[in-house]
Amino acid sequence: MTEAHTDGRAHSALGKSGLENTGQLMATAAAPTPAHAGVEPCDVAAIFVYVSSLERAKS
């Protein structure tokens, strides 16, 4: 790998979210990651999101 890689992490709050959809939840959870990584948001090329769900899809 010839390009820089910086790792920043953030999590959503535990419990039921009052946000309207998953996209809003992911944006809220991802917002602090550049600060955690020590970079400015304008320097971020990509953010990769891992979503874990303990609840199975209901049929």
C-alpha positions as a printed NumPy array, in Angstrom:
array([[  0.   ,   0.   ,   0.   ],
       [  1.501,   3.332,  -1.03 ],
       [ -1.176,   5.679,   0.317],
       [ -1.768,   6.843,   3.873],
       [ -4.274,   5.039,   6.032],
       [ -5.695,   6.568,   9.207],
       [ -8.095,   4.833,  11.552],
       [-10.832,   6.718,  13.395],
       [-13.765,   5.214,  15.249],
       [-17.158,   6.306,  16.521],
       [-20.301,   4.585,  17.7  ],
       [-23.964,   5.418,  17.986],
       [-25.578,   5.69 ,  21.397],
       [-26.969,   2.533,  22.942],
       [-30.73 ,   2.116,  22.975],
       [-33.516,   2.985,  20.604],
       [-32.701,   5.857,  18.283],
       [-35.124,   8.708,  17.722],
       [-33.741,   9.29 ,  14.221],
       [-35.99 ,   8.67 ,  11.234],
       [-33.855,   6.194,   9.289],
       [-30.624,   4.217,   9.134],
       [-28.935,   6.83 ,   6.939],
       [-29.396,   9.498,   9.611],
       [-28.129,   7.115,  12.277],
       [-25.012,   6.286,  10.23 ],
       [-24.307,   9.97 ,   9.511],
       [-24.637,  10.818,  13.204],
       [-22.376,   7.937,  14.236],
       [-19.761,   8.647,  11.543],
       [-19.511,  12.429,  12.097],
       [-16.884,  12.287,  14.894],
       [-14.561,   9.819,  13.124],
       [-12.289,  12.394,  11.399],
       [-11.585,  14.087,  14.754],
       [-10.822,  10.711,  16.344],
       [ -8.406,   9.972,  13.496],
       [ -6.776,  13.397,  13.863],
       [ -7.666,  14.684,  10.386],
       [ -9.911,  17.393,   8.958],
       [-13.173,  16.268,   7.291],
       [-12.022,  17.801,   3.977],
       [ -9.059,  15.39 ,   3.977],
       [-11.247,  12.259,   4.163],
       [-11.606,  10.32 ,   0.912],
       [-13.874,   7.565,   2.266],
       [-15.576,   6.326,   5.406],
       [-16.382,   2.641,   5.698],
       [-19.319,   1.739,   7.919],
       [-19.914,  -1.569,   9.649],
       [-23.481,  -2.183,  10.759],
       [-24.206,  -4.931,  13.253],
       [-27.742,  -6.012,  14.001],
       [-28.635,  -8.454,  16.723],
       [-32.285,  -8.513,  15.686],
       [-33.256, -10.895,  12.908],
       [-35.391,  -9.642,  10.048],
       [-39.07 , -10.161,  10.766],
       [-41.089, -11.963,   8.117]])
